[in-house]
Short mmCIF file of C-alpha atoms and ligand atoms in Angstrom, two decimals:
data_model
loop_
_atom_site.label_atom_id
_atom_site.label_comp_id
_atom_site.label_asym_id
_atom_site.label_seq_id
_atom_site.Cartn_x
_atom_site.Cartn_y
_atom_site.Cartn_z
CA MET A 1 94.03 112.33 108.93
CA ASN A 2 97.57 111.83 107.65
CA ASP A 3 98.64 111.69 111.31
CA THR A 4 96.28 108.80 112.05
CA ILE A 5 96.91 105.06 112.01
CA LEU A 6 93.78 102.93 111.72
CA ILE A 7 94.00 99.75 113.81
CA LEU A 8 91.32 97.18 112.99
CA ASN A 9 90.40 94.00 114.80
CA GLY A 10 88.16 91.29 113.44
CA PRO A 11 85.76 88.77 114.97
CA ASN A 12 86.13 87.46 118.51
CA LEU A 13 88.99 89.83 119.35
CA ASN A 14 86.57 91.65 121.68
CA LEU A 15 87.15 88.58 123.89
CA LEU A 16 90.91 89.03 123.97
CA GLY A 17 92.20 88.16 127.45
CA LYS A 18 89.35 85.70 128.06
CA ARG A 19 89.43 83.72 124.81
CA GLN A 20 91.99 80.89 124.63
CA PRO A 21 94.57 82.78 126.76
CA GLU A 22 97.07 79.96 126.19
CA ILE A 23 97.15 81.10 122.54
CA TYR A 24 96.27 84.81 122.66
CA GLY A 25 97.51 85.81 126.12
CA HIS A 26 95.90 87.63 129.05
CA GLU A 27 95.93 91.21 127.79
CA THR A 28 92.58 92.72 126.80
CA LEU A 29 91.95 94.67 123.60
CA ALA A 30 91.74 97.83 125.75
CA ASP A 31 95.28 97.07 127.02
CA VAL A 32 96.47 96.69 123.41
CA GLU A 33 94.77 99.96 122.43
CA ALA A 34 96.48 101.82 125.31
CA ARG A 35 99.90 100.44 124.32
CA CYS A 36 99.37 101.40 120.66
CA ARG A 37 98.29 104.94 121.62
CA ALA A 38 101.36 105.41 123.82
CA GLU A 39 103.65 104.14 121.06
CA ALA A 40 102.04 106.34 118.39
CA GLU A 41 102.19 109.45 120.60
CA GLY A 42 105.96 109.12 120.72
CA PHE A 43 105.97 109.66 116.96
CA GLY A 44 103.39 112.45 116.96
CA LEU A 45 100.78 110.09 115.50
CA THR A 46 97.27 109.27 116.67
CA ILE A 47 95.31 106.04 116.58
CA ALA A 48 91.79 105.15 115.49
CA PHE A 49 91.18 101.75 117.13
CA HIS A 50 88.19 99.55 116.25
CA GLN A 51 86.90 96.00 116.60
CA SER A 52 83.94 94.39 114.89
CA ASN A 53 82.51 90.93 114.43
CA ALA A 54 80.89 92.10 111.18
CA GLU A 55 82.73 91.95 107.85
CA HIS A 56 80.83 94.94 106.35
CA GLN A 57 81.81 97.18 109.28
CA ILE A 58 85.50 96.36 108.82
CA ILE A 59 85.20 97.14 105.10
CA ASP A 60 83.52 100.50 105.84
CA TRP A 61 86.37 101.49 108.20
CA ILE A 62 88.96 100.51 105.55
CA HIS A 63 87.14 102.74 103.03
CA GLU A 64 87.27 105.68 105.46
CA TYR A 65 91.04 105.46 105.86
CA ARG A 66 92.08 104.08 102.45
CA VAL A 67 93.54 107.39 101.27
CA GLY A 68 95.31 110.06 103.31
CA SER A 69 95.87 108.21 106.60
CA ALA A 70 99.31 107.19 107.88
CA GLY A 71 98.46 103.52 107.38
CA ILE A 72 96.36 100.58 108.49
CA VAL A 73 97.18 97.82 110.97
CA ILE A 74 94.71 94.98 110.64
CA ASN A 75 94.18 91.77 112.54
CA PRO A 76 91.32 90.37 110.46
CA ALA A 77 91.13 87.32 112.78
CA ALA A 78 89.13 84.51 111.10
CA PHE A 79 88.28 86.77 108.14
CA THR A 80 91.97 86.49 107.21
CA HIS A 81 91.30 83.03 105.89
CA THR A 82 87.91 83.62 104.25
CA SER A 83 87.33 87.18 103.11
CA VAL A 84 87.82 88.16 99.49
CA ALA A 85 85.71 91.25 100.31
CA ILE A 86 88.26 92.51 102.86
CA LEU A 87 91.07 91.75 100.39
CA ASP A 88 89.28 93.82 97.73
CA ALA A 89 88.85 96.71 100.17
CA LEU A 90 92.55 96.59 101.11
CA ASN A 91 93.53 96.45 97.44
CA ALA A 92 91.75 99.80 97.05
CA CYS A 93 94.03 101.39 99.69
CA GLU A 94 96.81 103.84 98.89
CA VAL A 95 98.41 103.65 102.34
CA PRO A 96 100.70 101.02 103.94
CA ILE A 97 98.95 97.99 105.43
CA VAL A 98 100.40 95.80 108.17
CA GLU A 99 98.64 92.48 108.71
CA CYS A 100 99.10 91.48 112.33
CA HIS A 101 98.37 88.14 114.00
CA ILE A 102 98.91 87.58 117.70
CA SER A 103 99.63 83.88 117.25
CA ASN A 104 102.00 82.25 114.80
CA VAL A 105 99.32 81.12 112.36
CA HIS A 106 101.86 79.00 110.45
CA LYS A 107 102.35 76.79 113.50
CA ARG A 108 98.61 76.12 113.79
CA GLU A 109 95.90 74.32 111.78
CA ALA A 110 96.43 74.17 108.00
CA PHE A 111 93.37 76.37 107.29
CA ARG A 112 95.14 79.24 109.10
CA HIS A 113 98.18 79.05 106.80
CA HIS A 114 96.43 80.82 103.93
CA SER A 115 95.68 84.53 104.14
CA TYR A 116 93.70 86.47 101.54
CA VAL A 117 94.78 89.66 103.29
CA SER A 118 98.50 88.97 102.75
CA LEU A 119 97.95 89.55 99.01
CA ALA A 120 97.34 93.23 99.84
CA ALA A 121 99.62 93.65 102.86
CA THR A 122 102.80 95.72 102.84
CA ALA A 123 104.08 93.65 105.77
CA VAL A 124 102.88 90.66 107.78
CA MET A 125 103.47 89.87 111.45
CA ALA A 126 102.60 86.64 113.24
CA GLY A 127 103.59 85.18 116.58
CA PHE A 128 104.77 88.35 118.34
CA GLY A 129 101.83 88.20 120.74
CA THR A 130 100.04 91.47 121.41
CA HIS A 131 103.41 93.22 121.18
CA GLY A 132 103.06 92.74 117.41
CA TYR A 133 100.55 95.61 117.32
CA VAL A 134 103.11 97.96 118.92
CA LEU A 135 105.77 96.84 116.44
CA ALA A 136 103.32 97.40 113.58
CA VAL A 137 102.63 100.96 114.79
CA ARG A 138 106.37 101.57 114.97
CA HIS A 139 106.79 100.28 111.42
CA ILE A 140 104.12 102.60 110.07
CA ALA A 141 105.77 105.51 111.90
CA HIS A 142 109.03 104.50 110.21
CA LEU A 143 107.33 104.48 106.80
CA THR A 144 105.95 107.99 107.40
CA ALA A 145 109.54 109.14 108.03
CA ARG A 146 108.59 110.11 111.59
CA GLY A 147 110.19 106.95 112.83
CA GLY A 148 113.71 108.22 112.20
CA ALA A 149 116.16 105.38 112.67
CA SER A 150 113.63 102.98 114.28
C1 DQA B 1 94.44 85.49 114.70
C2 DQA B 1 94.65 84.14 114.02
C3 DQA B 1 93.39 83.71 113.28
O1 DQA B 1 93.62 82.45 112.65
C4 DQA B 1 92.25 83.55 114.26
O2 DQA B 1 91.07 83.21 113.57
C5 DQA B 1 92.07 84.72 115.13
C6 DQA B 1 93.22 85.48 115.60
C7 DQA B 1 95.65 85.92 115.56
O3 DQA B 1 95.69 87.08 115.95
O4 DQA B 1 96.52 85.10 115.86
O5 DQA B 1 90.94 85.05 115.53
O6 DQA B 1 94.28 86.47 113.69
#
């Protein structure tokens, strides 16, 4: 468990690659998962990778990994801007949390500028495209001291 990074994806990210590719790119979520697994392996870490369109399911996964995992990378998608329940779940975590957005939310509509999740996040990434997930994995590896000088 302490070798595992939980990577969570919120609503509509199952459509990654098909949904607004001009904003989110052409890679699928399966492509992102493969890249994260390869990156984590280099640090001797494993990945639990999930997507759900349901808020309660995301909260249940956070509860499972809130203590004793290497950390959590979360792209809460639209729940970023609405979910006090996900914020509360993240506030109950004892592991590092990286909030990760594919797009630069600050360059977009005003309602995307506020994040409930940022109040609980150790670090926040936005605008790195899908590569942001890989960078988030690398950062958690660094925090576990497996990342060496990275
Ligand atoms: C997103 C940004 C959110 O505002 C949006 O609702 C998403 C994806 C991103 O990765 O850029 O679904 O989290």
